[in-house]
XYZ file of C-alpha atoms in Angstrom:
609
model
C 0.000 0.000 0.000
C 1.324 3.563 -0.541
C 2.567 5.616 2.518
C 1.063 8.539 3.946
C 1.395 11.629 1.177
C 3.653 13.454 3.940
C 6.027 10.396 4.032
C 7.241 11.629 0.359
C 9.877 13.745 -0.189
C 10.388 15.230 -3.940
C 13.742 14.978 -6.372
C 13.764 17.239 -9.277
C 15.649 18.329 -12.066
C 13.131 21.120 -12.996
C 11.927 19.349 -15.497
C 10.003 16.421 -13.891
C 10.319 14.789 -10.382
C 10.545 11.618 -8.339
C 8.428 11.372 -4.931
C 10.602 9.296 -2.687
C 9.407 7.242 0.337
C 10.417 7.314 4.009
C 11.287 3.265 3.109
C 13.793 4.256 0.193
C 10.775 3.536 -2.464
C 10.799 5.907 -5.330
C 6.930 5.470 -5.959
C 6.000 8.368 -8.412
C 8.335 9.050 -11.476
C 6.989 10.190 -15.154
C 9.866 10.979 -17.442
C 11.006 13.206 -19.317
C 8.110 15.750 -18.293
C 6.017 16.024 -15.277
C 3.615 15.324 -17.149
C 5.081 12.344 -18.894
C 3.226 8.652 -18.431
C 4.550 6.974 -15.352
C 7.464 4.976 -15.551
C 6.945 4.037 -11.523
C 2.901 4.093 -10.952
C 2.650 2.464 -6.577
C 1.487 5.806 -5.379
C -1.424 5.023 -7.485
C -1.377 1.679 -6.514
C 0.623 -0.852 -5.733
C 4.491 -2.657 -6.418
C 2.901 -4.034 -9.505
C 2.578 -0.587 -10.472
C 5.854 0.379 -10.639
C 7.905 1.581 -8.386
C 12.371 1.306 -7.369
C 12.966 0.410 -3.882
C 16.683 0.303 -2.012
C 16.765 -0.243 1.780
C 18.609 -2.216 4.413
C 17.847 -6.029 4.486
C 16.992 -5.588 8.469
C 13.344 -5.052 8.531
C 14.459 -3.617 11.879
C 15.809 -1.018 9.985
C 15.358 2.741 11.321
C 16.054 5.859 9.012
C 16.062 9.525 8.839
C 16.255 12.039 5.505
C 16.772 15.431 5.008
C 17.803 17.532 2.071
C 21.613 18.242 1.304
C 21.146 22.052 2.578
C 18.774 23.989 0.105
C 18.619 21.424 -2.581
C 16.975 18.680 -3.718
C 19.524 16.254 -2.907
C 17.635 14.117 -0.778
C 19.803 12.170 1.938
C 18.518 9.264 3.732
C 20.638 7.459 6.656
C 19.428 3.762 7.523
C 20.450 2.569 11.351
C 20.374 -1.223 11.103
C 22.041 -3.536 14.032
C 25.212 -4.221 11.727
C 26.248 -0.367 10.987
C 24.861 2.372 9.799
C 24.309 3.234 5.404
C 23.035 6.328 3.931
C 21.017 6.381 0.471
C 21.628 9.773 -1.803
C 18.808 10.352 -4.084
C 18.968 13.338 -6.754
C 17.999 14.121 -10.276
C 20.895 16.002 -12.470
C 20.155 19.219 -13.191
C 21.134 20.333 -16.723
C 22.327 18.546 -19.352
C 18.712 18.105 -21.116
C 18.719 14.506 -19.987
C 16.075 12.931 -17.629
C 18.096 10.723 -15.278
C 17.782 9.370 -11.505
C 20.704 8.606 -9.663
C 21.077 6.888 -6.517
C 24.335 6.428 -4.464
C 24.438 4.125 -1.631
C 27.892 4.328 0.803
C 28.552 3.039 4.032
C 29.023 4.646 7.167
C 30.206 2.317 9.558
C 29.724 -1.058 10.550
C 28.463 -3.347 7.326
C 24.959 -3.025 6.191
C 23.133 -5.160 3.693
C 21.060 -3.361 1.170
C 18.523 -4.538 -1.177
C 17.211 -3.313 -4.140
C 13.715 -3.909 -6.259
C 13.661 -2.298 -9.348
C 9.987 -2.509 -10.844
C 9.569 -0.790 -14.113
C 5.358 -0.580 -15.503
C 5.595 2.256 -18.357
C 2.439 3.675 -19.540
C 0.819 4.316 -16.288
C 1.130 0.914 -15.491
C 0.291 -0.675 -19.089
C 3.028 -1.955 -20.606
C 5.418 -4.357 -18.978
C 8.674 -3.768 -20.457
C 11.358 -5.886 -22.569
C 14.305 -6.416 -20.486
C 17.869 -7.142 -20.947
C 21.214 -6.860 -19.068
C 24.477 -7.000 -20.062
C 27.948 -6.961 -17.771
C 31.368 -6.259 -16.877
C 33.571 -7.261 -13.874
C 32.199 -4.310 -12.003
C 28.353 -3.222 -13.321
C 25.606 -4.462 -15.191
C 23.590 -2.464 -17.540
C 19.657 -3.086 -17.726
C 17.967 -1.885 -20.828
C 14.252 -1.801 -20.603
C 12.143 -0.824 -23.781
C 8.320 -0.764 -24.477
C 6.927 1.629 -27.396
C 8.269 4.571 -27.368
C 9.873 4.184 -23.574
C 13.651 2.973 -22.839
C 15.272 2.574 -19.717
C 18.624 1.939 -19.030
C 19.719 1.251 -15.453
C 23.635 1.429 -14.408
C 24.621 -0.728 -11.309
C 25.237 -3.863 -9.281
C 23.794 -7.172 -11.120
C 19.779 -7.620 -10.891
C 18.050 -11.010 -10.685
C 15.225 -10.837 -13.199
C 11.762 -13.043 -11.391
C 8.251 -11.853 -12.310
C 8.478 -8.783 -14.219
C 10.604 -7.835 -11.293
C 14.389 -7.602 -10.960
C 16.306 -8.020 -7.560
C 19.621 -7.302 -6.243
C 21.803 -7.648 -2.901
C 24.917 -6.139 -1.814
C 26.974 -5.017 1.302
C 28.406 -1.801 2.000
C 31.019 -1.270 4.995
C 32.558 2.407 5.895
C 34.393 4.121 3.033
C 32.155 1.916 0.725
C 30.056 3.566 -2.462
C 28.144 1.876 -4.694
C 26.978 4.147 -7.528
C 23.391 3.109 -9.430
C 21.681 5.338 -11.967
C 18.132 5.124 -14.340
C 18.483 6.968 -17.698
C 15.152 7.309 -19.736
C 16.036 7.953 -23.262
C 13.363 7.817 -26.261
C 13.673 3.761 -27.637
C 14.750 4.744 -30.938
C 17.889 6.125 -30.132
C 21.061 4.606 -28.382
C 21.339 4.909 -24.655
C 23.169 8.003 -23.186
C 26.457 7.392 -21.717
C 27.101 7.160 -18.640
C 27.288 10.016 -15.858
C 30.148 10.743 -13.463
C 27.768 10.555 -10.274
C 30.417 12.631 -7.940
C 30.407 15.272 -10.358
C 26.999 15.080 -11.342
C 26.273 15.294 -7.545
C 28.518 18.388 -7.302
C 27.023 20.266 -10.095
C 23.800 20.099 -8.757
C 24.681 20.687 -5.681
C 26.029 23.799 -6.953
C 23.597 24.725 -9.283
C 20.725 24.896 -6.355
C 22.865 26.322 -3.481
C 23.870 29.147 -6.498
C 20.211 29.605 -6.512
C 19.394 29.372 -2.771
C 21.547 31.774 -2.855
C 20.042 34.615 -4.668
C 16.634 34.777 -2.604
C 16.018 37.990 -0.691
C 14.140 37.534 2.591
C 14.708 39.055 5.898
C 11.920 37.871 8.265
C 10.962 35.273 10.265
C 9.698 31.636 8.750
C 12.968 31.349 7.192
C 13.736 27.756 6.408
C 9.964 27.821 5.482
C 10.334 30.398 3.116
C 13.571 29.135 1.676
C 12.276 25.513 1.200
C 8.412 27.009 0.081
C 10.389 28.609 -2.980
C 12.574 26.051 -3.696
C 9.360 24.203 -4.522
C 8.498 26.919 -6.674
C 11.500 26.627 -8.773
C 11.514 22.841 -9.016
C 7.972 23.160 -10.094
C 8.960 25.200 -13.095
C 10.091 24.130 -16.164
C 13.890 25.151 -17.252
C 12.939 25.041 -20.542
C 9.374 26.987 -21.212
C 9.243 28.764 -18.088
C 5.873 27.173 -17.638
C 4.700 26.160 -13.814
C 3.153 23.053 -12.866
C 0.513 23.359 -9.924
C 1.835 19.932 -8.263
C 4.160 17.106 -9.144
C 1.223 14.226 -9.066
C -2.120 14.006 -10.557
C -4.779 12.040 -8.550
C -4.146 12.007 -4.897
C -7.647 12.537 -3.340
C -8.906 15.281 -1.279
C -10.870 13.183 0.508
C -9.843 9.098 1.462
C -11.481 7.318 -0.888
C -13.379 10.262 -3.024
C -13.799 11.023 -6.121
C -12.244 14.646 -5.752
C -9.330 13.533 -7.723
C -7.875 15.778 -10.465
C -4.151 15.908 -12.976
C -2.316 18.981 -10.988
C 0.678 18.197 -13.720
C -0.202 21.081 -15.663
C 0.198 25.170 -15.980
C -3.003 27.132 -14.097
C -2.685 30.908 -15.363
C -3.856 31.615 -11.530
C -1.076 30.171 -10.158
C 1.643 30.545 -11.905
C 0.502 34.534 -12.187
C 0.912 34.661 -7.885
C 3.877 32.031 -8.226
C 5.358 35.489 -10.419
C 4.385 37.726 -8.176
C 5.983 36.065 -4.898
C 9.119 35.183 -7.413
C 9.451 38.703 -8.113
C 9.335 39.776 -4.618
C 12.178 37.712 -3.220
C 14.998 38.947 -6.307
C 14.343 36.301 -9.120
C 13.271 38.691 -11.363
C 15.287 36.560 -14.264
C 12.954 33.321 -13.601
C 9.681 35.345 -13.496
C 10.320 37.266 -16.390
C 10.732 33.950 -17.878
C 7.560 32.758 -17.436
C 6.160 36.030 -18.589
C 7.585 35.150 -21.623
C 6.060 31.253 -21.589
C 2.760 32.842 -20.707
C 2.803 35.482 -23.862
C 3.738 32.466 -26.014
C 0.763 30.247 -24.063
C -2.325 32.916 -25.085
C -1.312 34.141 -28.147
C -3.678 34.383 -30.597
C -7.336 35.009 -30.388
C -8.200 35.892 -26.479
C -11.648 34.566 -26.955
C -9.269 31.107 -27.204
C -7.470 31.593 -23.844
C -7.494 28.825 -21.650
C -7.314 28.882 -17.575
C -4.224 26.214 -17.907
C -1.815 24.955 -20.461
C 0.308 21.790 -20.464
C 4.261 22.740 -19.866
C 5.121 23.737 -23.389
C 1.755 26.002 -23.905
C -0.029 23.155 -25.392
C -4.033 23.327 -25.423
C -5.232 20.030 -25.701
C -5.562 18.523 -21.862
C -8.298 16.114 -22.192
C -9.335 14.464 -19.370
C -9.520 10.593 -19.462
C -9.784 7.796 -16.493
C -6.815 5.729 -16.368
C -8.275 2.376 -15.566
C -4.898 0.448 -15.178
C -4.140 2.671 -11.565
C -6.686 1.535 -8.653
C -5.585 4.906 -7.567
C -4.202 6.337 -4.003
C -5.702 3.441 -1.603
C -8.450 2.869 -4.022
C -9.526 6.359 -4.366
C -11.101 6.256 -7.705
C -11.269 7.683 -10.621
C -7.597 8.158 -11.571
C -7.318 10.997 -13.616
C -5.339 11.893 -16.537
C -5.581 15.621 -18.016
C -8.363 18.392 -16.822
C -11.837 18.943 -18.088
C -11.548 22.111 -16.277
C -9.217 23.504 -19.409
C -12.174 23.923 -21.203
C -14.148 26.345 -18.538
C -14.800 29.705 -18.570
C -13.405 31.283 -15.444
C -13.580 34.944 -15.242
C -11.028 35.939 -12.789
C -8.138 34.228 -14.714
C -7.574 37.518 -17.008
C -7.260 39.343 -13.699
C -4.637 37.441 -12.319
C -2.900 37.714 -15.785
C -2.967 41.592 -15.967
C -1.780 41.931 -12.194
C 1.284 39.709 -13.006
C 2.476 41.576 -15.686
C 2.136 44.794 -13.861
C 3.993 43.315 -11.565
C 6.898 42.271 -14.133
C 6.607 45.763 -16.007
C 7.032 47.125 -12.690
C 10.463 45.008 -12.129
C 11.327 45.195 -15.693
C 9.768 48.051 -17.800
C 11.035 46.461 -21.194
C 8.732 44.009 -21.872
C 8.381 42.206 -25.572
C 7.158 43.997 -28.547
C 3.932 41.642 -28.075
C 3.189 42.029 -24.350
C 0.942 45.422 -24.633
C -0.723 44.670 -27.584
C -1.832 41.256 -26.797
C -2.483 42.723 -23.276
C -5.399 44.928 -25.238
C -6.785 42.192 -26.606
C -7.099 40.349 -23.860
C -9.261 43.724 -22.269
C -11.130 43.798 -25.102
C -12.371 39.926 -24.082
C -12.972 40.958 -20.836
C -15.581 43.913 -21.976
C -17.314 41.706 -24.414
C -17.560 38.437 -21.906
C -17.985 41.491 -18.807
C -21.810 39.860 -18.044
C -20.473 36.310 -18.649
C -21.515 33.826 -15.725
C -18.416 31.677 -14.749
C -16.883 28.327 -13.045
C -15.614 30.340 -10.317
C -11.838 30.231 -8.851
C -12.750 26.659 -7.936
C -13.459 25.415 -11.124
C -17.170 24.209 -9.722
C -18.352 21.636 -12.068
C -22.187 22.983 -11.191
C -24.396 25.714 -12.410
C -22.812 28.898 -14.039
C -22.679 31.813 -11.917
C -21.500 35.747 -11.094
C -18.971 34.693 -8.404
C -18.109 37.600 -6.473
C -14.388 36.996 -6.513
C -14.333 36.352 -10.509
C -16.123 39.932 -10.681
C -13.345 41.759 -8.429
C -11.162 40.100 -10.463
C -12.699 41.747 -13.997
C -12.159 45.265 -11.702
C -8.530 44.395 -11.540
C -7.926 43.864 -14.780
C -9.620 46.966 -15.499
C -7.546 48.602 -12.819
C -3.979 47.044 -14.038
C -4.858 48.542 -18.121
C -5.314 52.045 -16.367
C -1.969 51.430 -14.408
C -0.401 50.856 -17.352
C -1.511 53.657 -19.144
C -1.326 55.954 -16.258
C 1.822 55.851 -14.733
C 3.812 54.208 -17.493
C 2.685 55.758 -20.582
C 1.421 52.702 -22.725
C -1.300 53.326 -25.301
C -4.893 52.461 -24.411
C -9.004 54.168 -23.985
C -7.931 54.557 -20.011
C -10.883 57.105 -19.932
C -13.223 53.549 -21.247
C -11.704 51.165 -18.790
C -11.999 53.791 -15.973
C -15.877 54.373 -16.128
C -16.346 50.281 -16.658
C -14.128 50.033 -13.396
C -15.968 51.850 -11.843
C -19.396 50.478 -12.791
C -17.856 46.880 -12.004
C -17.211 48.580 -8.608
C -20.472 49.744 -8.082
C -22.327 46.264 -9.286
C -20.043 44.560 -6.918
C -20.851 46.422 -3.682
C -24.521 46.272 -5.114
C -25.052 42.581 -5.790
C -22.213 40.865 -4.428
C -22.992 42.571 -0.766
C -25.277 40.985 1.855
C -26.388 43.794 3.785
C -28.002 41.431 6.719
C -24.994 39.366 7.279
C -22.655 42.202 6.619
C -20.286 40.110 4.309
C -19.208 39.561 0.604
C -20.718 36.682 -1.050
C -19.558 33.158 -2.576
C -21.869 34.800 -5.589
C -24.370 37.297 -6.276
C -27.737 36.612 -4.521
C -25.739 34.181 -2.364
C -25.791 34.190 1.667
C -22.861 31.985 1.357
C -19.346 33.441 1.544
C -15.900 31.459 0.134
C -12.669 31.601 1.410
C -11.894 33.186 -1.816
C -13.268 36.665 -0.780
C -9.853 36.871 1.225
C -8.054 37.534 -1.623
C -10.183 40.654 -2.249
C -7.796 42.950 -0.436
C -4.601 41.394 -2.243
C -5.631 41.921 -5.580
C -6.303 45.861 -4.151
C -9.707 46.233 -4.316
C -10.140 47.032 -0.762
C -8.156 47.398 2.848
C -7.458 44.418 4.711
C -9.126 46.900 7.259
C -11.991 48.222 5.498
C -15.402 47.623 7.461
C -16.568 45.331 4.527
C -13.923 42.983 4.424
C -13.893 43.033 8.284
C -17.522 41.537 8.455
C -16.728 39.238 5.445
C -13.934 37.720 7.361
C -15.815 37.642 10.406
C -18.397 35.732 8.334
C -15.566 33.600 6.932
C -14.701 32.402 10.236
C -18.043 31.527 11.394
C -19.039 29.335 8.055
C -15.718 28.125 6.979
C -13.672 27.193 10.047
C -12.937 23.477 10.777
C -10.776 22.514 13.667
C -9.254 26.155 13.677
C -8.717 25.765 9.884
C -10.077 26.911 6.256
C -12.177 25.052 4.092
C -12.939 26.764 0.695
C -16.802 27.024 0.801
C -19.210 24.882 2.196
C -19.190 21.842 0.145
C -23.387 21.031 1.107
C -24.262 23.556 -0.446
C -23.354 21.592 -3.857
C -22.277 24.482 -5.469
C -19.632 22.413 -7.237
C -21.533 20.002 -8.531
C -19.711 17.030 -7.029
C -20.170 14.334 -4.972
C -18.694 13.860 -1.087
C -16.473 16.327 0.942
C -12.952 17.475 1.178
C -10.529 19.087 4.050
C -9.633 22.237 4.947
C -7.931 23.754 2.182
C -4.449 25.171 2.863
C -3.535 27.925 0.964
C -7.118 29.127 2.259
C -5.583 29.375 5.800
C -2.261 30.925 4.831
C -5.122 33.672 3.105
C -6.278 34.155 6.518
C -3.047 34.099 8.050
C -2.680 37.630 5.281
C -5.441 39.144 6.384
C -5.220 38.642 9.745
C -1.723 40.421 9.951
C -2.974 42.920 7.516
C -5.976 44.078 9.522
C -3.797 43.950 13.150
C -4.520 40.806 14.520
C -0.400 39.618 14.340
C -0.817 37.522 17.522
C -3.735 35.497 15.846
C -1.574 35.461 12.367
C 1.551 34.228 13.963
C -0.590 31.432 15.810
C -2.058 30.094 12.946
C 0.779 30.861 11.023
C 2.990 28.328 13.517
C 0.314 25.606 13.567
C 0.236 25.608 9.523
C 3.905 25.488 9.303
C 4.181 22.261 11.627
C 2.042 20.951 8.939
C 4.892 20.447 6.493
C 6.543 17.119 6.276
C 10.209 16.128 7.790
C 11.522 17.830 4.465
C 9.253 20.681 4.530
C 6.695 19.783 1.574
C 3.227 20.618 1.910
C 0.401 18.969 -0.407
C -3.048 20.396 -1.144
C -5.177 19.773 2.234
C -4.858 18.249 5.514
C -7.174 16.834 7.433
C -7.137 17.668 11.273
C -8.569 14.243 12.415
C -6.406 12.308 11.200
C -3.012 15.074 10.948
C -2.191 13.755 7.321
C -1.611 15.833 4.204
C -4.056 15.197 1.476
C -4.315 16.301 -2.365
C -1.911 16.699 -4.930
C 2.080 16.866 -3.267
C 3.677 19.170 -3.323
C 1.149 21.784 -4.103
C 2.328 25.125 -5.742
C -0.604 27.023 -4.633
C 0.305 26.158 -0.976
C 3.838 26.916 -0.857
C 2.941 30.261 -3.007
C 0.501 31.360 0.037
C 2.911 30.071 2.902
C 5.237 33.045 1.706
C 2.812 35.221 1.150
C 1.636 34.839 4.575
C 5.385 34.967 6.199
C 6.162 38.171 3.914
C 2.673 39.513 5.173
C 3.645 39.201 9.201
C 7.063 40.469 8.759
C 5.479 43.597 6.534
C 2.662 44.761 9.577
C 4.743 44.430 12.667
C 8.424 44.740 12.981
C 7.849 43.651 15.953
C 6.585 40.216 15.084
C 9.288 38.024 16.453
C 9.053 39.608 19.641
C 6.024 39.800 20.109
C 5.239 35.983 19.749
C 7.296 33.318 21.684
C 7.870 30.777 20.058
C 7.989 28.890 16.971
C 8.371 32.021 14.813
C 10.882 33.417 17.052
C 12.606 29.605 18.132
C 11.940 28.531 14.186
C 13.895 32.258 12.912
C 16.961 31.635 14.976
C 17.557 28.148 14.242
C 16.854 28.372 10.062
C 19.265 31.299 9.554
């Protein structure tokens, strides 16, 4: 059976990534691309699914990991009662190959290891042809089925079942060096890597990185490790951002709520910009600006909420029937319906994160304005348009309050853009139809007996969306509205002291079952709370939803307080994105913060720096 979703730690070479057990099991891998067919499948399943285990022979066997400093070097050190072995896991970065390579040396003492090696391409449809060949001192495993090859580098397998097996012992001093190459099947394998250097270089290349981020607050190794899952999440290539590393992994055990994360969102990789550009990458981000003016060129009627990694269009979603799924949490799913919808808030994010980028960088591509006035004229001919909503609700059509603020922010950005840095454009147009958008909002979107913001006009229902209301600018995190919105917010939406998105009985979405409190809902809070004056409360919530993260500081979609397990897609952009918003947003209203608040900001500050 899979392990708990916080017992995975990630591996990436920015262009896909490997989700690595506490037990040494590398049970998620789909190369070349994140959003490749799985090579190793068990997350989704079981062994017979794929998956490449190496561990200690002692089922007695005790182990700790951590990552080699800020990397993703992944390091994991196996206590057995013979001596003590440590397991490094890493993908190289450049070199435009996909590879995996693990190196196992001894400590002390002399420790047995064994490795599995369990190769299902396809998503777990196509059992591969194997052969190995040798020297005196490795084998080499080829594996090919259709388009797929594998070639694995190491100590002698034992081929039985579709499965191959090996044994060996390594004392102190000892290394054994094993590595997986994908490699289309009709060329020749790639030759092999020097794994010391290979481990150098990349140790190198993310430290170099590491290096460059600009924060001076408290949350630190949070922060660090929050955008170091941003970057691994983003494509070296294209620029484009995946939302999460997995598709599939249910919001609730054993629902349906179930959905392919291994694509671009236009939402988040617009606030993944904006946080990028506020920590000094300002290089990356205006890289993705660039993917996303490639992505929506053309006719804006045709723009999509999300893209696959190169700016492709064509996600459809399909059931994989040959992966039972995360502990039989059915349907599996394999690209997004939700490509197709109509959500009107998306062209708001857009228009925020290039003001954003023109602010860093006022240069911007001969393209960028004018297919910026396109995409404003879409927005005044679709301005009525009924939409799916932030959530991407699968249910009726409808004028959700945070799409409209979002249609007043793109409004808002065009006149920014005209205003204070000269670009072309009818600013005295867009102003009145901000304004009118203003008005219609505080009108219909307004419940005047509950003294809140609602989920959607005519509503009584509020959504933890409405907290993003004073982030995008449209009001104060202090203004009496938004006050009694999140006052309403915590009296509909708060489960064991944490978010949930909207109230799920209402069937708004059009689904079936429940889910957990939503995380990146609670780091919203966590905003808002600071920005409004209540730093104690921020910093309280703020500690309990950074013990949340796994031993390597991951965080996935959800978690669910009953039980204290992650759940959703791992790791989760959108999570990570709002964790630093939230530390950013604590250090920004009270200098004081730190101390002010004992503990785990202050006690986690000191010991991360």
């Amino acid at each position: 059976m899979s392990l708990d979703i916080e017992d995975y730690a990630l591996i990436s070479d920015c262009h896909s990534a490997a989700l690595v057990g506490k037990d040494g099991s590398i049970d998620w891998l789909c190369l070349p691309r994140y959003d490749s067919q799985s090579l190793f499948g068990a997350l989704l399943g079981d062994v017979e699914h794929g998956r490449w285990i190496i561990s200690p022979s002692d089922t007695q066997a005790t182990s700790t990991r951590s990552y080699d400093g800020d990397t993703f070097i992944l390091v994991t050190t196996w206590t057995t009662s013979t001596g003590v072995a440590e397991v490094i896991d890493f993908m190289p970065h450049g070199g435009s190959r996909a590879d995996v390579i693990r190196i196992v040396r001894g400590i002390s003492g002399r420790v047995e290891m064994v490795e599995e090696l369990v190769i299902r391409f396809g998503y777990a449809t196509a059992v591969p042809w194997v052969r190995q060949s040798h020297d005196d001192e490795r084998s080499e495993l080829l594996a090919i089925a259709g388009p797929d090859a594998l070639v694995r580098r190491g100590p002698w397998l034992t081929a039985s079942d579709n499965r191959h097996h090996g044994t060996y012992v390594v004392s102190q001093g000892t290394q054994i060096d094993i590595s997986l190459t994908w490699y289309p099947s009709h060329r020749e394998p790639p030759k092999s890597l020097d794994h010391n250097e290979s481990l150098a270089e990349t140790r190198s290349w993310w430290c170099t990185w590491s290096k460059s981020i600009v924060h001076d607050g408290p949350y630190s190794a949070a922060v660090m490790r929050s955008l170091l899952v941003l970057r691994a999440l983003t494509n070296e290539e294209t620029g484009g951002i995946v939302a999460a590393a997995t598709t599939s992994l249910p919001e609730e055990a054993g629902g349906e709520r179930n959905w392919d994360y291994r694509y671009v969102w236009l939402r988040d990789a617009s606030l993944t910009l904006q946080v990028l550009l506020s920590h000094g990458f300002a290089a990356g981000a205006l890289n993705w600006r660039n993917w996303l003016l490639r992505a929506i060129a053309g006719d804006p009627a045709d723009v999509q909420i999300m893209y696959g990694i190169g700016g492709e269009r064509q996600l459809p979603e399909q059931v994989i029937e040959s992966l039972p799924g995360y502990r039989g949490a059915q349907p599996v799913r394999v690209g997004n319906g939700a490509a197709l919808q109509y959500q009107a808030d998306v062209i708001g994010e857009v228009m925020m994160a290039l003001h954003e980028a023109r602010v860093v960088c006022p240069h911007e591509p001969d393209c960028s304005w004018p297919l910026q006035r396109a995409l404003m004229k879409f927005v005044g001919a679709n301005a009525q348009r009924p939409d799916n909503g932030i959530w991407e609700v699968r249910g009726e059509l409808r004028h959700f309050t945070h799409s409209r603020v979002m249609i007043w922010v793109a409004l808002d950005r065009a006149i920014r853009a005209v205003r204070e840095f000269g670009l072309d454009g009818p600013v005295e147009l867009w102003e009145e139809k901000r304004e009118e958008v203003r008005a219609e909002i505080e009108t219909y979107g307004w419940n005047a007996e509950r003294g809140t913001y609602t989920q959607y006009y005519g509503s009584t229902e509020v959504d933890a969306s409405l907290l993003l209301l004073p982030q995008s600018g449209f009001c104060a995190p202090t203004d009496p509205r938004m006050l009694g919105t999140v006052a309403a917010i915590e009296s509909d939406l708060m489960s064991d002291g944490l978010l949930m998105r909207y109230r799920t009985e209402t069937e708004v979405d059009g689904l079936a079952g429940g889910e957990h409190p939503f995380l990146a809902c609670s780091f919203w809070l966590v905003e808002q709370w600071a920005g409004s004056g209540r730093v104690n409360d921020a910093v309280t919530l703020m500690d309990r939803l950074v013990s949340f993260t796994n031993d390597v500081g991951l965080l996935s979609e959800e978690y669910d307080p009953a039980t204290g397990r992650q759940m959703g897609n791992t790791p989760q952009a959108l999570s990570h994105l709002a964790l630093v918003r939230a530390a950013d947003a604590i250090a920004r209203h009270s200098s004081a913060a730190t101390e002010e608040t004992p503990s785990e900001s202050k006690r986690g500050s000191v010991a991360l720096d």
